[in-house]
């Protein structure tokens, strides 16, 4: 579709994000919560909805909900309520999901995001707690389906944004910011592929300048950043095409088919579920008294943007560098540990960005999946600072340390790298040897062709790579001009 | 006198003092059940093996000089609504036929921990929906006082077992009167504790905000003994109350002298059988003659209670029963063509007509567009009813009313008229809606020799008041000591 046509319309997007909370046990039972276990091993009478089983609220999950609410400047309600949301599906054991409806845990928050070098604020409608469903498995060619209830009952926080996004990219930036946030809070892995962070989107378009919102459609199954972006673009173009052809958008729910690269309608407004919400009679009102909120707030993890600012203030880093280092909580932790162990902040920042991140990117690994501890990196930086390792050697040694997890000394031994020669008379002897071996060049240099100095440095280093280039330059100059 | 004719407290005392073994008590009951229950139908299932093993364990403890617990050797009929580990639990429904729970209800766990012996699972209306036990999917349950009549319901099997001497005490549940109404119709004593007093964990849910389990026995004292063992906070039930358990046995000894008994005038109007009214009024006179003050009180919103109840309870039931879908356990229709077919047929074939009626009602009142008019409104009525009681209890300690407007009706006489059946609970429902506690005690017989029950109501956590009145009254009367003919049948033969 041509850009001109698209430019006539403004898209309006809102996101509903499900955050799987990293609690040891499930939202309403003591059954263990974990990913990737044998099917139906993480269940109990409550999870399986056996007759007579009753839910009990997981206090840790509420605490995690409070954390998200605090981190998004939401208003936490001291009294909120669970409700039952009904629909029949084999992965929903009770025939209803315990969620929150009219009285959610928190409302009215905001999330700051950076998008296209501009800071913007996305308003949140609400944050509520609920439980996850199990998983159905449909096998091709087999006349039956299987259900795994390991995920059933896992604690979720649902974060609903206002329709504040005007482009798919902005929505993705928000989703990234949310992921960063929950990882910083330590309450969710934020892994979209494993489904610990899930996203539904609703989208509508309207002619630019028009106030009234267009008819929206809801997109489900957006299980990667890429899917969010592609599905939204696809849907916006579909809306534009419909309207341009004189048709209209039908309010409906669609599934993103990543393989086909298109959305498919799963139900229209007329076929929408009547969830028959009513207050959950098995659970009393959820009370979150002020002192509990204050207690959680007092121990709240430092938030990404705060840390970024602190890195600028405390370590004198540029905002850009601070941004790179705080992007991932783990990386920021790594950096600060290196500094705490004596690494110079700026040199550490530099080394991590130019060497470590490059290596990680090449390998497709995360900071936790490589063996070089902050301690050995701090040591490497210290040896560089003292001149014990040349920059060039440091790079070689560092790469080997990254590959093997060994210490500076072990790697130097392995690669036969000695400390650079400190004895000027030894360096001078080598310099003289080189000068004597190149009478023509020496003559030209002495005649004023100073550019040949680099040639001599190269020749001296070639004799012994293990020399300090600075010391070589100093001595060589003396010998040549001596 | 045979051991089964003794009260529960004295049976326990006999076991604790080695006068009789728990094994002998249990055997005596099983013999009686075999001789009599064919004609009554109070049990759905016996657990002879489990019961005898438990009895032997109690006896061993007695022999070893260890405390066998406050309910040592007490033989109990457990309404089939309480899940029992390893013992089939059906809730009176075909949809749970063959379901063997892998876990134990808190109530039965506490009973066993106290030394009680669970004889078996008592008959009931399917999912506790009914007032006659005729909605049991398995067998008819008859009133021991007249085998052509219903025992009441939904805890009809429990009431009948107590009345016929087929258990020492029984456990029932009461959502709208299901303990008190059958207790009245069978001439036994039944207590519905305050909502949250007894854990609902492992008690199959009908209407979660109204359900409560409680004891049914031959006297207030027997009920007190059991309640002390099962009441109290349970971390597995978030709605269970974190309040100290009362001294119910002590309350039984205190008497009602000086207490003020309220008589709600709305409970003595049209629909009340004159013989029932007369017996209850005589009961009130007995209380007045022995030191209680009588005072007329008013509960103006009484007439709306049934309507509110038949919105709230089906609404919650429609939700609670959604889990019986044929997917994980229980009945599943064969050869379903697809998922929807499997759901529809499993539920259509697995549930009985009354349960389906209530699921339909409940689904309707929770639907979008109807919620406010029905469920929302009913909740407001519920608040008004609770306010009525709050005000009325400012002027009295307990209230006394009839339990049921009529005595036991004939089997089949109300099955075609659900509304008539619903009216059987007209005096018991408000207690559940308002979160009170209530008890039914025998207070007379009608002209046909059928028992009449008197209901005593107290504010939330006022169980001790109920025991003071009920046990005091039972010291003055002998209605609760009578046995129906069928109970003596064993010796006659």
PDB file of N, CA and C in Angstrom, chain A residues 181-211:
ATOM      1  N   UNK A 181      11.171  -3.189  32.433  1.00  0.00           N
ATOM      2  CA  UNK A 181      10.685  -2.865  33.767  1.00  0.00           C
ATOM      3  C   UNK A 181      10.463  -4.121  34.609  1.00  0.00           C
ATOM      4  N   UNK A 182       9.744  -5.094  34.051  1.00  0.00           N
ATOM      5  CA  UNK A 182       9.451  -6.283  34.863  1.00  0.00           C
ATOM      6  C   UNK A 182      10.712  -7.097  35.135  1.00  0.00           C
ATOM      7  N   UNK A 183      11.654  -7.013  34.216  1.00  0.00           N
ATOM      8  CA  UNK A 183      12.928  -7.708  34.472  1.00  0.00           C
ATOM      9  C   UNK A 183      13.697  -6.995  35.573  1.00  0.00           C
ATOM     10  N   UNK A 184      13.686  -5.663  35.529  1.00  0.00           N
ATOM     11  CA  UNK A 184      14.338  -4.897  36.588  1.00  0.00           C
ATOM     12  C   UNK A 184      13.725  -5.204  37.945  1.00  0.00           C
ATOM     13  N   UNK A 185      12.395  -5.365  37.945  1.00  0.00           N
ATOM     14  CA  UNK A 185      11.697  -5.639  39.202  1.00  0.00           C
ATOM     15  C   UNK A 185      11.910  -7.077  39.653  1.00  0.00           C
ATOM     16  N   UNK A 186      12.454  -7.897  38.731  1.00  0.00           N
ATOM     17  CA  UNK A 186      12.721  -9.290  39.086  1.00  0.00           C
ATOM     18  C   UNK A 186      11.460 -10.117  39.266  1.00  0.00           C
ATOM     19  N   UNK A 187      10.380  -9.713  38.594  1.00  0.00           N
ATOM     20  CA  UNK A 187       9.118 -10.421  38.813  1.00  0.00           C
ATOM     21  C   UNK A 187       8.694 -11.245  37.611  1.00  0.00           C
ATOM     22  N   UNK A 188       9.443 -11.149  36.501  1.00  0.00           N
ATOM     23  CA  UNK A 188       9.060 -11.876  35.290  1.00  0.00           C
ATOM     24  C   UNK A 188      10.281 -12.024  34.400  1.00  0.00           C
ATOM     25  N   UNK A 189      10.369 -13.170  33.717  1.00  0.00           N
ATOM     26  CA  UNK A 189      11.487 -13.405  32.803  1.00  0.00           C
ATOM     27  C   UNK A 189      11.382 -12.540  31.559  1.00  0.00           C
ATOM     28  N   UNK A 190      10.175 -12.110  31.230  1.00  0.00           N
ATOM     29  CA  UNK A 190       9.979 -11.280  30.046  1.00  0.00           C
ATOM     30  C   UNK A 190      10.310 -11.997  28.753  1.00  0.00           C
ATOM     31  N   UNK A 191      10.108 -13.294  28.759  1.00  0.00           N
ATOM     32  CA  UNK A 191      10.448 -14.078  27.581  1.00  0.00           C
ATOM     33  C   UNK A 191       9.206 -14.319  26.721  1.00  0.00           C
ATOM     34  N   UNK A 192       9.113 -13.573  25.614  1.00  0.00           N
ATOM     35  CA  UNK A 192       7.895 -13.645  24.801  1.00  0.00           C
ATOM     36  C   UNK A 192       7.740 -14.995  24.105  1.00  0.00           C
ATOM     37  N   UNK A 193       8.870 -15.602  23.742  1.00  0.00           N
ATOM     38  CA  UNK A 193       8.795 -16.897  23.056  1.00  0.00           C
ATOM     39  C   UNK A 193       8.244 -17.978  23.987  1.00  0.00           C
ATOM     40  N   UNK A 194       8.669 -17.939  25.261  1.00  0.00           N
ATOM     41  CA  UNK A 194       8.160 -18.930  26.206  1.00  0.00           C
ATOM     42  C   UNK A 194       6.799 -18.537  26.762  1.00  0.00           C
ATOM     43  N   UNK A 195       6.386 -17.315  26.409  1.00  0.00           N
ATOM     44  CA  UNK A 195       5.057 -16.887  26.816  1.00  0.00           C
ATOM     45  C   UNK A 195       4.995 -16.272  28.194  1.00  0.00           C
ATOM     46  N   UNK A 196       6.154 -15.941  28.781  1.00  0.00           N
ATOM     47  CA  UNK A 196       6.076 -15.318  30.102  1.00  0.00           C
ATOM     48  C   UNK A 196       5.693 -13.841  29.989  1.00  0.00           C
ATOM     49  N   UNK A 197       5.764 -13.311  28.775  1.00  0.00           N
ATOM     50  CA  UNK A 197       5.248 -11.969  28.505  1.00  0.00           C
ATOM     51  C   UNK A 197       4.404 -12.102  27.238  1.00  0.00           C
ATOM     52  N   UNK A 198       3.127 -11.757  27.346  1.00  0.00           N
ATOM     53  CA  UNK A 198       2.238 -11.942  26.197  1.00  0.00           C
ATOM     54  C   UNK A 198       1.481 -10.653  25.919  1.00  0.00           C
ATOM     55  N   UNK A 199       1.094 -10.510  24.678  1.00  0.00           N
ATOM     56  CA  UNK A 199       0.535  -9.229  24.293  1.00  0.00           C
ATOM     57  C   UNK A 199      -0.671  -9.391  23.369  1.00  0.00           C
ATOM     58  N   UNK A 200      -1.749  -8.697  23.691  1.00  0.00           N
ATOM     59  CA  UNK A 200      -2.878  -8.549  22.782  1.00  0.00           C
ATOM     60  C   UNK A 200      -2.927  -7.065  22.423  1.00  0.00           C
ATOM     61  N   UNK A 201      -3.386  -6.764  21.224  1.00  0.00           N
ATOM     62  CA  UNK A 201      -3.443  -5.353  20.826  1.00  0.00           C
ATOM     63  C   UNK A 201      -4.827  -5.048  20.290  1.00  0.00           C
ATOM     64  N   UNK A 202      -5.287  -3.813  20.524  1.00  0.00           N
ATOM     65  CA  UNK A 202      -6.470  -3.389  19.794  1.00  0.00           C
ATOM     66  C   UNK A 202      -6.102  -2.163  18.964  1.00  0.00           C
ATOM     67  N   UNK A 203      -6.668  -2.120  17.780  1.00  0.00           N
ATOM     68  CA  UNK A 203      -6.244  -1.089  16.833  1.00  0.00           C
ATOM     69  C   UNK A 203      -7.448  -0.575  16.046  1.00  0.00           C
ATOM     70  N   UNK A 204      -7.408   0.729  15.792  1.00  0.00           N
ATOM     71  CA  UNK A 204      -8.413   1.342  14.921  1.00  0.00           C
ATOM     72  C   UNK A 204      -7.711   2.450  14.158  1.00  0.00           C
ATOM     73  N   UNK A 205      -8.357   2.916  13.103  1.00  0.00           N
ATOM     74  CA  UNK A 205      -7.790   4.057  12.375  1.00  0.00           C
ATOM     75  C   UNK A 205      -8.858   5.131  12.242  1.00  0.00           C
ATOM     76  N   UNK A 206      -8.378   6.358  12.028  1.00  0.00           N
ATOM     77  CA  UNK A 206      -9.314   7.465  11.778  1.00  0.00           C
ATOM     78  C   UNK A 206      -8.604   8.465  10.879  1.00  0.00           C
ATOM     79  N   UNK A 207      -9.369   9.177  10.049  1.00  0.00           N
ATOM     80  CA  UNK A 207      -8.735  10.190   9.205  1.00  0.00           C
ATOM     81  C   UNK A 207      -8.013  11.196  10.096  1.00  0.00           C
ATOM     82  N   UNK A 208      -6.825  11.588   9.676  1.00  0.00           N
ATOM     83  CA  UNK A 208      -6.068  12.552  10.486  1.00  0.00           C
ATOM     84  C   UNK A 208      -6.923  13.776  10.783  1.00  0.00           C
ATOM     85  N   UNK A 209      -6.883  14.209  12.028  1.00  0.00           N
ATOM     86  CA  UNK A 209      -7.645  15.400  12.404  1.00  0.00           C
ATOM     87  C   UNK A 209      -9.012  15.056  12.978  1.00  0.00           C
ATOM     88  N   UNK A 210      -9.466  13.838  12.722  1.00  0.00           N
ATOM     89  CA  UNK A 210     -10.776  13.456  13.269  1.00  0.00           C
ATOM     90  C   UNK A 210     -10.624  13.031  14.709  1.00  0.00           C
ATOM     91  N   UNK A 211     -11.562  13.476  15.538  1.00  0.00           N
ATOM     92  CA  UNK A 211     -11.501  13.156  16.959  1.00  0.00           C
ATOM     93  C   UNK A 211     -12.081  11.774  17.248  1.00  0.00           C
TER      94      UNK A 211
END
